[in-house]
Short mmCIF file of C-alpha atoms and ligand atoms in Angstrom, two decimals:
data_model
loop_
_atom_site.label_atom_id
_atom_site.label_comp_id
_atom_site.label_asym_id
_atom_site.label_seq_id
_atom_site.Cartn_x
_atom_site.Cartn_y
_atom_site.Cartn_z
CA MET A 221 0.02 -0.01 0.00
CA PRO A 222 1.74 3.25 -1.09
CA THR A 223 2.07 5.89 1.66
CA ASP A 224 4.50 8.47 0.03
CA LEU A 225 3.96 11.34 -2.38
CA PHE A 226 3.72 10.61 -5.97
CA ILE A 227 5.65 13.19 -7.98
CA ALA A 228 6.91 12.95 -11.49
CA GLY A 229 6.24 9.17 -11.56
CA GLU A 230 8.32 8.51 -8.30
CA TRP A 231 7.14 7.60 -4.74
CA VAL A 232 8.93 10.03 -2.54
CA GLY A 233 8.91 11.13 1.01
CA ALA A 234 8.22 14.81 2.06
CA GLU A 235 11.22 17.12 1.73
CA THR A 236 11.12 17.68 5.50
CA GLY A 237 10.84 13.92 6.12
CA GLU A 238 7.60 14.50 8.14
CA ARG A 239 4.84 11.89 8.21
CA PHE A 240 1.38 11.66 9.77
CA ASP A 241 -0.84 8.88 11.07
CA VAL A 242 -4.07 7.83 9.35
CA LEU A 243 -6.63 6.71 11.97
CA ASP A 244 -9.23 4.01 11.74
CA PRO A 245 -12.43 5.92 13.07
CA ALA A 246 -13.89 2.70 14.43
CA THR A 247 -10.94 2.35 16.95
CA GLY A 248 -9.07 5.71 16.93
CA GLN A 249 -5.93 3.55 16.34
CA ALA A 250 -3.28 4.30 13.49
CA VAL A 251 -3.64 2.18 10.34
CA ALA A 252 -0.74 3.84 8.39
CA SER A 253 1.71 6.59 8.33
CA VAL A 254 1.88 8.75 5.15
CA ALA A 255 4.28 11.48 3.89
CA ASP A 256 3.34 14.98 5.17
CA ALA A 257 3.94 17.34 2.24
CA GLY A 258 4.98 21.00 2.58
CA PRO A 259 4.76 23.90 0.20
CA GLN A 260 8.04 22.83 -1.59
CA ASP A 261 6.71 19.42 -2.39
CA GLY A 262 3.53 20.86 -3.76
CA LEU A 263 5.41 23.16 -6.08
CA ARG A 264 7.69 20.31 -7.26
CA ALA A 265 4.50 18.25 -8.08
CA LEU A 266 3.00 21.15 -9.99
CA GLU A 267 6.36 21.78 -11.82
CA ALA A 268 6.14 18.10 -12.91
CA ALA A 269 2.59 18.42 -14.06
CA ALA A 270 3.38 21.60 -15.98
CA GLN A 271 6.39 19.89 -17.76
CA VAL A 272 4.33 17.03 -18.98
CA GLN A 273 1.35 19.09 -20.01
CA PRO A 274 2.26 19.70 -23.68
CA GLU A 275 3.18 15.91 -24.04
CA LEU A 276 -0.08 14.88 -22.62
CA ALA A 277 -2.15 17.39 -24.64
CA ALA A 278 -0.57 15.87 -27.76
CA THR A 279 -1.66 12.27 -26.98
CA SER A 280 -4.45 10.74 -28.94
CA PRO A 281 -7.98 10.54 -27.46
CA ARG A 282 -7.81 6.86 -28.10
CA GLN A 283 -4.62 6.55 -26.02
CA ARG A 284 -6.12 8.45 -23.06
CA ALA A 285 -9.32 6.33 -23.39
CA ASP A 286 -7.20 3.13 -23.19
CA TRP A 287 -5.45 4.29 -20.04
CA LEU A 288 -8.82 5.09 -18.39
CA ASN A 289 -10.34 1.77 -19.53
CA ALA A 290 -7.43 -0.07 -18.18
CA ALA A 291 -7.61 1.81 -14.87
CA TYR A 292 -11.28 1.01 -14.68
CA GLN A 293 -10.55 -2.68 -15.17
CA ALA A 294 -7.66 -2.69 -12.54
CA VAL A 295 -9.83 -0.88 -9.89
CA MET A 296 -12.57 -3.36 -10.49
CA ASP A 297 -10.16 -6.35 -10.35
CA ARG A 298 -8.87 -5.10 -6.97
CA ALA A 299 -12.29 -3.89 -5.58
CA ASP A 300 -12.22 -6.04 -2.41
CA GLU A 301 -8.72 -4.88 -1.40
CA LEU A 302 -9.59 -1.27 -2.12
CA ALA A 303 -12.80 -1.45 -0.25
CA LEU A 304 -11.00 -2.69 2.81
CA VAL A 305 -8.50 0.16 2.73
CA MET A 306 -11.34 2.59 2.38
CA THR A 307 -13.27 1.02 5.34
CA LEU A 308 -10.14 1.15 7.47
CA GLU A 309 -9.44 4.85 6.85
CA MET A 310 -13.01 6.18 6.48
CA GLY A 311 -15.26 3.83 8.50
CA LYS A 312 -18.00 3.03 6.03
CA PRO A 313 -19.15 -0.59 6.01
CA LEU A 314 -17.37 -2.94 3.61
CA ALA A 315 -20.41 -3.32 1.40
CA GLU A 316 -20.69 0.41 0.99
CA ALA A 317 -16.98 0.83 0.47
CA LYS A 318 -17.20 -1.66 -2.33
CA GLY A 319 -20.14 0.18 -3.73
CA GLU A 320 -17.99 3.26 -3.77
CA VAL A 321 -15.10 1.57 -5.38
CA THR A 322 -17.45 0.49 -8.29
CA TYR A 323 -18.87 3.93 -8.52
CA ALA A 324 -15.41 5.38 -8.55
CA ALA A 325 -14.31 2.93 -11.38
CA GLU A 326 -17.40 4.00 -13.39
CA PHE A 327 -16.16 7.57 -13.67
CA LEU A 328 -12.99 6.17 -15.24
CA ARG A 329 -14.97 4.05 -17.83
CA HIS A 330 -17.44 6.96 -18.41
CA PHE A 331 -14.65 9.44 -19.10
CA ALA A 332 -12.77 6.97 -21.33
CA GLU A 333 -15.83 7.11 -23.47
CA GLU A 334 -16.11 10.95 -23.32
CA ALA A 335 -12.34 11.32 -24.29
CA LEU A 336 -13.43 10.18 -27.79
CA ARG A 337 -16.23 12.73 -28.09
CA ILE A 338 -14.40 16.03 -27.73
CA ASP A 339 -15.79 17.85 -30.70
CA GLY A 340 -15.71 21.23 -32.22
CA GLY A 341 -17.52 23.36 -34.83
CA TYR A 342 -17.22 24.93 -38.30
CA GLN A 343 -19.59 27.65 -39.25
CA THR A 344 -20.05 30.37 -41.90
CA ALA A 345 -20.15 33.88 -40.60
CA PRO A 346 -23.62 35.59 -41.00
CA ALA A 347 -22.21 37.90 -43.64
CA GLY A 348 -20.65 34.97 -45.53
CA ASN A 349 -17.24 36.51 -45.56
CA ALA A 350 -15.52 34.36 -42.86
CA ARG A 351 -15.56 30.95 -41.35
CA PHE A 352 -15.52 30.15 -37.63
CA LEU A 353 -13.52 27.23 -36.62
CA VAL A 354 -14.23 26.16 -33.01
CA MET A 355 -11.95 23.77 -31.17
CA ARG A 356 -11.59 22.60 -27.66
CA GLN A 357 -8.31 22.10 -25.95
CA PRO A 358 -7.11 21.02 -22.45
CA VAL A 359 -7.25 23.82 -19.92
CA GLY A 360 -3.77 22.83 -18.60
CA PRO A 361 -2.23 21.76 -15.29
CA SER A 362 -5.08 21.25 -12.78
CA LEU A 363 -5.23 21.12 -8.98
CA LEU A 364 -7.64 18.69 -7.66
CA ILE A 365 -8.78 18.77 -3.94
CA THR A 366 -11.04 16.08 -2.48
CA PRO A 367 -12.94 15.44 0.78
CA TRP A 368 -12.77 12.44 3.12
CA ASN A 369 -16.41 11.32 2.71
CA PHE A 370 -15.99 9.55 -0.73
CA PRO A 371 -12.26 9.02 -0.65
CA MET A 372 -12.00 7.41 -4.10
CA ALA A 373 -15.10 8.45 -6.11
CA MET A 374 -14.45 12.13 -5.59
CA GLY A 375 -10.93 11.61 -6.98
CA THR A 376 -11.99 9.67 -10.17
CA ARG A 377 -14.72 12.17 -10.83
CA LYS A 378 -11.96 14.74 -11.29
CA ILE A 379 -8.90 12.73 -12.56
CA GLY A 380 -11.18 10.85 -15.06
CA PRO A 381 -12.36 14.03 -16.90
CA ALA A 382 -8.94 15.76 -16.45
CA LEU A 383 -7.02 12.83 -18.12
CA ALA A 384 -9.62 12.41 -20.78
CA ALA A 385 -9.37 16.10 -21.75
CA GLY A 386 -5.54 15.92 -21.69
CA CYS A 387 -4.94 17.87 -18.50
CA THR A 388 -2.16 17.01 -16.09
CA SER A 389 -2.94 17.23 -12.44
CA VAL A 390 -1.83 17.42 -8.82
CA ILE A 391 -4.38 15.80 -6.60
CA LYS A 392 -4.60 16.46 -2.78
CA PRO A 393 -6.85 14.08 -0.92
CA ALA A 394 -8.23 14.81 2.64
CA GLN A 395 -5.84 14.23 5.45
CA GLN A 396 -8.12 11.64 7.01
CA THR A 397 -8.38 9.40 3.89
CA PRO A 398 -5.23 9.65 1.80
CA LEU A 399 -4.75 5.96 1.33
CA SER A 400 -7.53 5.21 -1.24
CA MET A 401 -6.34 7.97 -3.44
CA LEU A 402 -2.73 6.90 -3.29
CA ALA A 403 -3.80 3.32 -4.22
CA LEU A 404 -5.78 4.72 -7.18
CA VAL A 405 -2.78 6.84 -8.30
CA GLN A 406 -0.58 3.76 -8.21
CA ILE A 407 -2.99 2.01 -10.42
CA LEU A 408 -2.97 4.82 -12.91
CA ASP A 409 0.85 4.56 -13.01
CA GLU A 410 0.70 0.77 -13.47
CA VAL A 411 -1.60 1.10 -16.50
CA GLY A 412 0.98 3.42 -18.20
CA VAL A 413 -0.28 7.06 -17.53
CA PRO A 414 2.91 8.99 -18.25
CA SER A 415 5.10 10.14 -15.31
CA GLY A 416 4.09 13.51 -14.08
CA ALA A 417 0.66 13.38 -15.72
CA VAL A 418 -1.07 12.64 -12.38
CA ASN A 419 0.80 13.59 -9.20
CA ALA A 420 -0.50 13.20 -5.62
CA VAL A 421 0.43 15.04 -2.42
CA THR A 422 -0.79 14.25 1.13
CA THR A 423 -0.49 16.70 3.95
CA THR A 424 -1.76 18.01 7.31
CA GLY A 425 -1.29 21.57 6.13
CA ALA A 426 -3.82 21.87 3.24
CA GLY A 427 -3.85 25.70 3.16
CA ALA A 428 -0.12 26.09 3.37
CA LEU A 429 0.39 23.52 0.61
CA MET A 430 -2.21 24.50 -1.83
CA GLU A 431 -2.08 28.40 -1.76
CA PRO A 432 1.43 28.74 -3.27
CA MET A 433 0.42 26.30 -6.07
CA ILE A 434 -2.83 28.31 -6.66
CA ARG A 435 -0.89 31.53 -6.79
CA SER A 436 2.16 30.18 -8.73
CA GLY A 437 0.83 30.92 -12.15
CA GLN A 438 1.65 27.40 -13.34
CA ALA A 439 -1.85 25.88 -12.56
CA ARG A 440 -4.71 26.81 -14.79
CA LYS A 441 -7.52 25.14 -13.04
CA LEU A 442 -8.76 24.28 -9.60
CA SER A 443 -11.38 21.60 -9.04
CA PHE A 444 -12.54 21.40 -5.41
CA THR A 445 -14.94 19.23 -3.59
CA GLY A 446 -15.53 20.04 0.04
CA SER A 447 -17.21 22.54 2.29
CA THR A 448 -18.66 25.91 1.22
CA LYS A 449 -16.47 27.65 3.75
CA VAL A 450 -13.19 26.40 2.24
CA GLY A 451 -14.56 26.75 -1.23
CA LYS A 452 -15.02 30.46 -0.78
CA VAL A 453 -11.47 30.95 0.46
CA LEU A 454 -10.19 29.00 -2.58
CA LEU A 455 -12.31 31.11 -4.98
CA GLU A 456 -10.65 34.28 -3.57
CA GLN A 457 -7.19 32.71 -4.03
CA CYS A 458 -8.03 31.61 -7.56
CA ALA A 459 -9.09 35.18 -8.50
CA GLU A 460 -5.51 36.38 -8.51
CA ARG A 461 -4.48 34.31 -11.51
CA VAL A 462 -8.07 33.99 -12.79
CA LEU A 463 -8.07 30.12 -12.58
CA ARG A 464 -10.86 28.16 -14.03
CA THR A 465 -12.75 26.77 -11.06
CA SER A 466 -15.16 23.88 -10.38
CA MET A 467 -16.75 23.93 -6.90
CA GLU A 468 -18.65 21.00 -5.48
CA LEU A 469 -19.61 22.38 -2.17
CA GLY A 470 -21.91 21.63 0.86
CA GLY A 471 -25.59 20.84 0.80
CA ASN A 472 -28.73 21.12 3.01
CA ALA A 473 -31.04 18.85 0.97
CA PRO A 474 -34.84 18.92 1.58
CA PHE A 475 -36.66 15.62 1.35
CA ILE A 476 -40.35 16.24 0.81
CA VAL A 477 -43.09 13.71 1.18
CA PHE A 478 -46.57 14.56 0.03
CA ASP A 479 -49.61 12.72 1.31
CA ASP A 480 -50.26 11.02 -2.01
CA ALA A 481 -46.83 9.51 -2.09
CA ASP A 482 -46.29 5.66 -1.91
CA LEU A 483 -45.18 5.60 1.75
CA ASP A 484 -43.11 2.48 1.42
CA ASP A 485 -41.24 3.92 -1.49
CA ALA A 486 -40.84 7.27 0.44
CA VAL A 487 -39.48 5.47 3.52
CA ALA A 488 -37.04 3.48 1.38
CA GLY A 489 -35.95 6.62 -0.37
CA ALA A 490 -35.46 8.43 2.88
CA MET A 491 -33.32 5.58 4.21
CA ALA A 492 -31.19 5.84 1.09
CA ALA A 493 -30.98 9.62 1.07
CA LYS A 494 -30.30 9.75 4.72
CA MET A 495 -28.19 6.73 5.52
CA ARG A 496 -25.85 6.36 2.50
CA ASN A 497 -22.43 6.86 4.02
CA MET A 498 -23.94 7.10 7.55
CA GLY A 499 -25.33 10.43 6.56
CA GLU A 500 -21.87 11.88 5.77
CA ALA A 501 -22.80 13.00 2.18
CA CYS A 502 -23.37 16.32 0.55
CA THR A 503 -26.49 14.82 -0.99
CA ALA A 504 -27.87 13.57 2.46
CA ALA A 505 -31.38 14.36 3.32
CA ASN A 506 -30.92 17.11 5.83
CA ARG A 507 -34.51 18.33 6.34
CA ILE A 508 -37.39 15.84 5.93
CA TYR A 509 -40.63 17.63 5.39
CA VAL A 510 -43.71 15.33 5.62
CA GLN A 511 -47.27 16.43 4.82
CA GLU A 512 -49.23 16.65 8.08
CA SER A 513 -51.71 13.82 7.53
CA VAL A 514 -48.99 11.22 6.99
CA VAL A 515 -46.24 12.49 9.14
CA GLN A 516 -47.00 10.24 12.07
CA GLU A 517 -47.22 7.12 10.02
CA PHE A 518 -44.09 8.04 8.04
CA GLY A 519 -42.18 8.73 11.28
CA ARG A 520 -43.24 5.39 12.79
CA ARG A 521 -42.07 3.42 9.66
CA LEU A 522 -38.84 5.29 9.31
CA ALA A 523 -37.99 4.98 13.07
CA ALA A 524 -38.65 1.21 12.79
CA GLU A 525 -36.19 0.91 9.79
CA MET A 526 -33.56 3.27 11.30
CA GLY A 527 -33.77 1.49 14.72
CA GLY A 528 -33.19 -1.86 12.99
CA LEU A 529 -29.76 -0.89 11.53
CA SER A 530 -26.73 -2.40 12.99
CA VAL A 531 -24.00 -0.05 14.23
CA GLY A 532 -20.34 -1.16 14.54
CA PRO A 533 -16.96 -1.35 12.89
CA GLY A 534 -17.32 -1.30 9.09
CA THR A 535 -15.07 -4.34 8.76
CA ARG A 536 -17.78 -6.58 10.41
CA GLU A 537 -19.98 -8.27 7.93
CA ASP A 538 -23.22 -7.70 9.82
CA VAL A 539 -22.67 -4.00 10.28
CA THR A 540 -24.75 -1.49 8.30
CA VAL A 541 -23.74 1.76 10.00
CA GLY A 542 -20.07 2.41 10.64
CA PRO A 543 -18.48 5.27 12.80
CA LEU A 544 -18.36 8.91 11.96
CA ILE A 545 -15.13 10.19 10.66
CA ASP A 546 -13.74 11.80 13.84
CA GLN A 547 -14.41 13.02 17.38
CA ALA A 548 -15.39 16.53 16.09
CA ALA A 549 -18.04 14.94 13.83
CA GLN A 550 -19.45 12.92 16.69
CA ASP A 551 -19.59 16.00 18.97
CA LYS A 552 -21.20 18.14 16.28
CA VAL A 553 -24.00 15.55 15.53
CA ALA A 554 -24.67 15.16 19.35
CA GLU A 555 -24.79 18.94 19.75
CA LEU A 556 -27.24 19.44 16.81
CA VAL A 557 -29.59 16.73 18.20
CA GLN A 558 -29.48 18.37 21.65
CA ASP A 559 -30.31 21.73 20.22
CA ALA A 560 -33.41 20.28 18.31
CA VAL A 561 -34.56 18.52 21.45
CA ASP A 562 -34.18 21.73 23.45
CA GLY A 563 -36.29 23.40 20.75
CA GLY A 564 -39.17 20.92 21.26
CA ALA A 565 -38.35 17.87 18.92
CA GLU A 566 -39.18 14.35 20.09
CA VAL A 567 -36.80 11.47 19.63
CA LEU A 568 -38.39 8.45 18.05
CA THR A 569 -35.20 6.38 18.00
CA GLY A 570 -31.47 6.88 18.81
CA GLY A 571 -30.28 10.13 20.10
CA THR A 572 -27.62 9.04 22.59
CA VAL A 573 -23.77 8.75 22.00
CA PRO A 574 -22.82 5.11 22.79
CA GLU A 575 -20.01 4.40 25.27
CA GLY A 576 -16.71 3.01 24.15
CA GLU A 577 -14.11 3.43 21.58
CA GLY A 578 -14.71 4.84 18.03
CA TYR A 579 -16.80 7.73 16.83
CA PHE A 580 -20.15 5.95 16.67
CA TYR A 581 -23.56 7.69 16.63
CA PRO A 582 -26.85 5.71 16.46
CA PRO A 583 -29.33 6.13 13.62
CA THR A 584 -31.75 8.81 14.97
CA VAL A 585 -35.20 9.99 14.10
CA LEU A 586 -36.62 13.23 15.47
CA THR A 587 -40.14 14.58 14.96
CA GLY A 588 -41.59 18.04 15.36
CA VAL A 589 -38.14 19.72 14.59
CA SER A 590 -38.62 23.50 14.51
CA PRO A 591 -37.49 25.34 11.27
CA GLN A 592 -35.50 27.43 13.69
CA ALA A 593 -33.43 24.32 14.95
CA ARG A 594 -29.72 24.61 13.99
CA MET A 595 -30.04 21.43 11.99
CA ALA A 596 -32.62 23.10 9.62
CA SER A 597 -29.81 25.35 8.35
CA GLU A 598 -26.52 23.33 9.04
CA GLU A 599 -25.34 20.20 7.43
CA ILE A 600 -25.81 17.50 9.93
CA PHE A 601 -23.33 15.01 8.27
CA GLY A 602 -24.50 12.21 10.41
CA PRO A 603 -27.28 9.47 10.75
CA VAL A 604 -29.96 11.90 12.04
CA ALA A 605 -33.38 12.32 10.28
CA PRO A 606 -35.25 15.38 11.43
CA LEU A 607 -38.92 15.50 10.47
CA THR A 608 -40.97 18.62 10.19
CA PRO A 609 -44.70 18.60 9.18
CA PHE A 610 -46.11 20.85 6.41
CA THR A 611 -49.60 21.64 5.13
CA SER A 612 -49.39 22.98 1.65
CA GLU A 613 -47.18 22.73 -1.49
CA ALA A 614 -46.57 26.51 -1.40
CA GLU A 615 -45.43 26.32 2.21
CA VAL A 616 -43.06 23.44 1.66
CA LEU A 617 -41.48 24.95 -1.45
CA GLY A 618 -40.80 28.09 0.59
CA LEU A 619 -39.29 26.08 3.42
CA ALA A 620 -37.24 24.02 1.06
CA ASN A 621 -35.79 26.98 -0.80
CA ASP A 622 -35.08 28.95 2.41
CA THR A 623 -31.35 28.10 2.45
CA PRO A 624 -28.21 29.49 0.72
CA TYR A 625 -27.44 25.95 -0.42
CA GLY A 626 -28.86 24.39 -3.56
CA LEU A 627 -27.34 20.97 -4.22
CA VAL A 628 -30.10 18.44 -4.42
CA SER A 629 -33.82 18.11 -3.38
CA TYR A 630 -36.03 15.08 -3.13
CA VAL A 631 -39.71 14.91 -3.83
CA TYR A 632 -42.18 12.00 -3.27
CA THR A 633 -45.54 12.47 -4.88
CA ARG A 634 -47.70 10.50 -7.48
CA ASP A 635 -49.23 13.62 -8.88
CA LEU A 636 -47.37 14.37 -12.20
CA ASP A 637 -48.36 18.10 -12.23
CA ARG A 638 -47.19 18.61 -8.67
CA ALA A 639 -44.02 16.76 -9.34
CA LEU A 640 -43.14 18.96 -12.35
CA ARG A 641 -44.15 22.19 -10.48
CA MET A 642 -41.78 21.12 -7.65
CA ALA A 643 -38.98 20.14 -9.94
CA GLU A 644 -39.18 23.43 -11.59
CA GLY A 645 -39.57 25.42 -8.43
CA LEU A 646 -36.90 23.92 -6.26
CA GLU A 647 -33.65 25.89 -6.18
CA SER A 648 -31.21 23.09 -6.42
CA GLY A 649 -28.96 21.72 -9.17
CA MET A 650 -30.53 18.21 -8.88
CA VAL A 651 -33.86 16.83 -7.88
CA GLY A 652 -34.57 13.28 -7.05
CA LEU A 653 -38.19 12.48 -8.01
CA ASN A 654 -39.49 9.41 -6.20
CA GLN A 655 -35.87 8.33 -5.78
CA GLY A 656 -33.46 8.86 -2.85
CA VAL A 657 -30.16 8.64 -4.83
CA VAL A 658 -29.27 10.91 -7.73
CA SER A 659 -25.50 10.23 -8.11
CA ASN A 660 -24.66 8.59 -11.40
CA PRO A 661 -21.38 9.04 -13.37
CA ALA A 662 -23.50 9.62 -16.61
CA ALA A 663 -25.53 12.48 -15.00
CA PRO A 664 -24.40 16.04 -14.57
CA PHE A 665 -23.86 16.36 -10.79
CA GLY A 666 -23.55 19.72 -9.19
CA GLY A 667 -25.18 22.48 -7.23
CA ILE A 668 -26.40 26.09 -7.55
CA LYS A 669 -26.39 29.07 -5.02
CA GLU A 670 -23.65 28.38 -2.39
CA SER A 671 -23.46 24.65 -3.26
CA GLY A 672 -21.10 25.30 -6.13
CA LEU A 673 -20.10 26.09 -9.64
CA GLY A 674 -19.81 23.67 -12.58
CA ARG A 675 -20.92 20.04 -13.06
CA GLU A 676 -19.04 16.78 -12.62
CA GLY A 677 -19.95 13.57 -14.58
CA GLY A 678 -22.40 13.36 -17.43
CA SER A 679 -21.50 14.73 -20.97
CA VAL A 680 -20.50 18.13 -19.57
CA GLY A 681 -18.11 16.87 -16.88
CA ILE A 682 -15.28 16.99 -19.39
CA ASP A 683 -16.11 20.56 -20.35
CA GLU A 684 -14.76 21.66 -16.95
CA PHE A 685 -11.29 20.72 -18.28
CA LEU A 686 -11.52 22.14 -21.69
CA GLU A 687 -11.07 25.71 -23.10
CA ILE A 688 -12.91 26.82 -26.23
CA LYS A 689 -10.69 28.30 -28.87
CA TYR A 690 -12.31 30.05 -31.84
CA VAL A 691 -10.40 30.64 -35.02
CA GLY A 692 -11.65 33.23 -37.45
CA ILE A 693 -10.78 32.35 -40.90
CA ALA A 694 -11.06 34.70 -43.96
CA GLY A 695 -13.68 33.43 -46.18
CA PRO A 696 -12.72 31.73 -49.41
CA ARG A 697 -12.32 34.18 -52.35
CA PRO A 698 -14.32 33.36 -55.42
CA ALA A 699 -12.33 30.95 -57.64
CA ASP A 700 -10.62 32.57 -60.64
CA GLN A 701 -12.44 32.23 -64.03
CA GLU A 702 -11.24 29.24 -66.04
CA GLY A 703 -8.73 30.33 -68.68
P1 NAP B 212 -13.40 20.54 3.87
O1 NAP B 212 -13.01 20.73 5.28
O2 NAP B 212 -13.81 21.78 3.01
O3 NAP B 212 -12.16 19.82 3.22
C1 NAP B 212 -12.22 19.37 1.80
C2 NAP B 212 -10.74 19.32 1.27
O4 NAP B 212 -10.17 20.62 1.21
C3 NAP B 212 -9.83 18.47 2.08
O5 NAP B 212 -8.93 17.86 1.19
C4 NAP B 212 -9.19 19.48 2.91
O6 NAP B 212 -7.88 19.07 3.47
C5 NAP B 212 -8.95 20.69 1.91
N1 NAP B 212 -8.74 21.91 2.59
C6 NAP B 212 -9.18 22.40 3.86
N2 NAP B 212 -8.76 23.66 3.96
C7 NAP B 212 -8.13 24.03 2.85
C8 NAP B 212 -7.54 25.16 2.43
N3 NAP B 212 -7.40 26.31 3.29
N4 NAP B 212 -6.91 25.23 1.24
C9 NAP B 212 -6.86 24.14 0.42
N5 NAP B 212 -7.49 22.94 0.78
C10 NAP B 212 -8.09 22.90 1.94
O7 NAP B 212 -14.53 19.58 3.71
P2 NAP B 212 -14.61 18.10 4.43
O8 NAP B 212 -15.00 18.20 5.79
O9 NAP B 212 -13.44 17.28 4.12
O10 NAP B 212 -15.84 17.46 3.52
C11 NAP B 212 -17.20 17.63 3.86
C12 NAP B 212 -17.81 18.69 2.98
O11 NAP B 212 -17.66 18.42 1.68
C13 NAP B 212 -19.27 18.89 3.25
O12 NAP B 212 -19.62 20.27 3.23
C14 NAP B 212 -19.93 18.19 1.95
O13 NAP B 212 -21.18 18.65 1.73
C15 NAP B 212 -18.85 18.54 0.94
N6 NAP B 212 -19.00 17.68 -0.12
C16 NAP B 212 -19.49 18.16 -1.37
C17 NAP B 212 -19.72 17.23 -2.43
C18 NAP B 212 -20.27 17.71 -3.66
O14 NAP B 212 -20.11 17.06 -4.70
N7 NAP B 212 -20.92 18.86 -3.75
C19 NAP B 212 -19.29 15.93 -2.36
C20 NAP B 212 -18.73 15.46 -1.27
C21 NAP B 212 -18.63 16.34 -0.06
P3 NAP B 212 -7.85 18.55 4.92
O15 NAP B 212 -8.42 17.15 4.91
O16 NAP B 212 -6.36 18.40 5.24
O17 NAP B 212 -8.47 19.43 5.94
#
């Protein structure tokens, strides 16, 4: 298992020799020690990326697709081993980790296909006196920053399109979960991606490492997934060199259940939207609004499902809910639940931090959560489902949109007109209609408002790594008369 920095095709320690421990959140014990990069290491990695950029840009789309397809296959072949690494550093149960490995691999396969479809245009000017040639070229060396909650998929969602477009990159995973990314980068190296085309740096000093790279003038693009707070800081830094940016930021997803919904489906959807990744997902249902006449029944069924989950170390086969990422996450979830209870919410299941090692929090359902509770406006990032009753469509649309975030919303109803009104009225980049999971490598994932800029995945994901160049061509002169 690689634990060093990957710069210019070599595994190297940090210039200072510093290392840091990666902890298993189920035990709080170290599972590995990785290199702790400083600013000089980052700048060396970026230099390597910049040097190889012209060579990578000149490779054929087919060659880049072949690398991505080979990486897809290699990730799938090693799925069990990669899932175990992910569970050990991040905590999610093995089955979910394997699901993420497959999801991550799918981005590689998807962008292998997109590499072959980078197109352009040819057009006659309206006056007929010129021609427009439009081509799309790689943006250039790209900085990629990923969070800990999806340690591999958030990486392939960026490396896939970057490589497909012909952009070199320096990737910086979250300090809690560097191992999955290093394993991925090793695979990319093994399948023949040129040295320097993908570099990886791990660090405990994210700000000190990234800022000099962002301001250096050598990077042309920053793609970030993480919190809105850090995203705003990075946008300011990127302004100095006018870097292209893609920002996948925080969410505060409303999950809305109308009284005409199929309640079994709605409960299953809420379980998926809430409990995927133990609630530690930007897409997690953060506010569950249920129409008054069905709120009691919905709450009863959801509490039964949530209460039936089994909490423990993700490496245990029977476990469906792993630990939260760290002590701070556990404390924050407990604090938000206490605040809601102080504001009048009732606990239907869960709600108490268990004794013992690890950062566990039980699946929890709260009813009667006031719209003024902190969890109505802050990301919970834990397995807590807060239910709030509503009476009318207009009221719930107002509540749902009353947030600076706009990543995803979920709606359960069997009324087509209402479904379309809601889908059009909700201020979010994505809407799940009678489904609790929207993530799909072939769909454009992303948010509006303070949830971000740009889209990842889908046919537009590669555009984030391409510049448009227009060539104005003098129109053809009339041919000389024969003879
Ligand atoms: P975070 O604190 O913003 O960290 C994200 C990444 O940014 C990590 O690699 C982190 O490094 C790095 N970072 C922190 N401060 C930085 C700085 N000053 N300069 C450069 N990099 C910096 O977020 P998180 O707690 O890891 O992740 C959870 C957040 O991500 C949630 O808000 C969630 O909604 C969001 N998220 C969004 C999406 C989406 O697609 N919209 C997907 C997943 C997660 P360190 O680890 O060293 O701090």
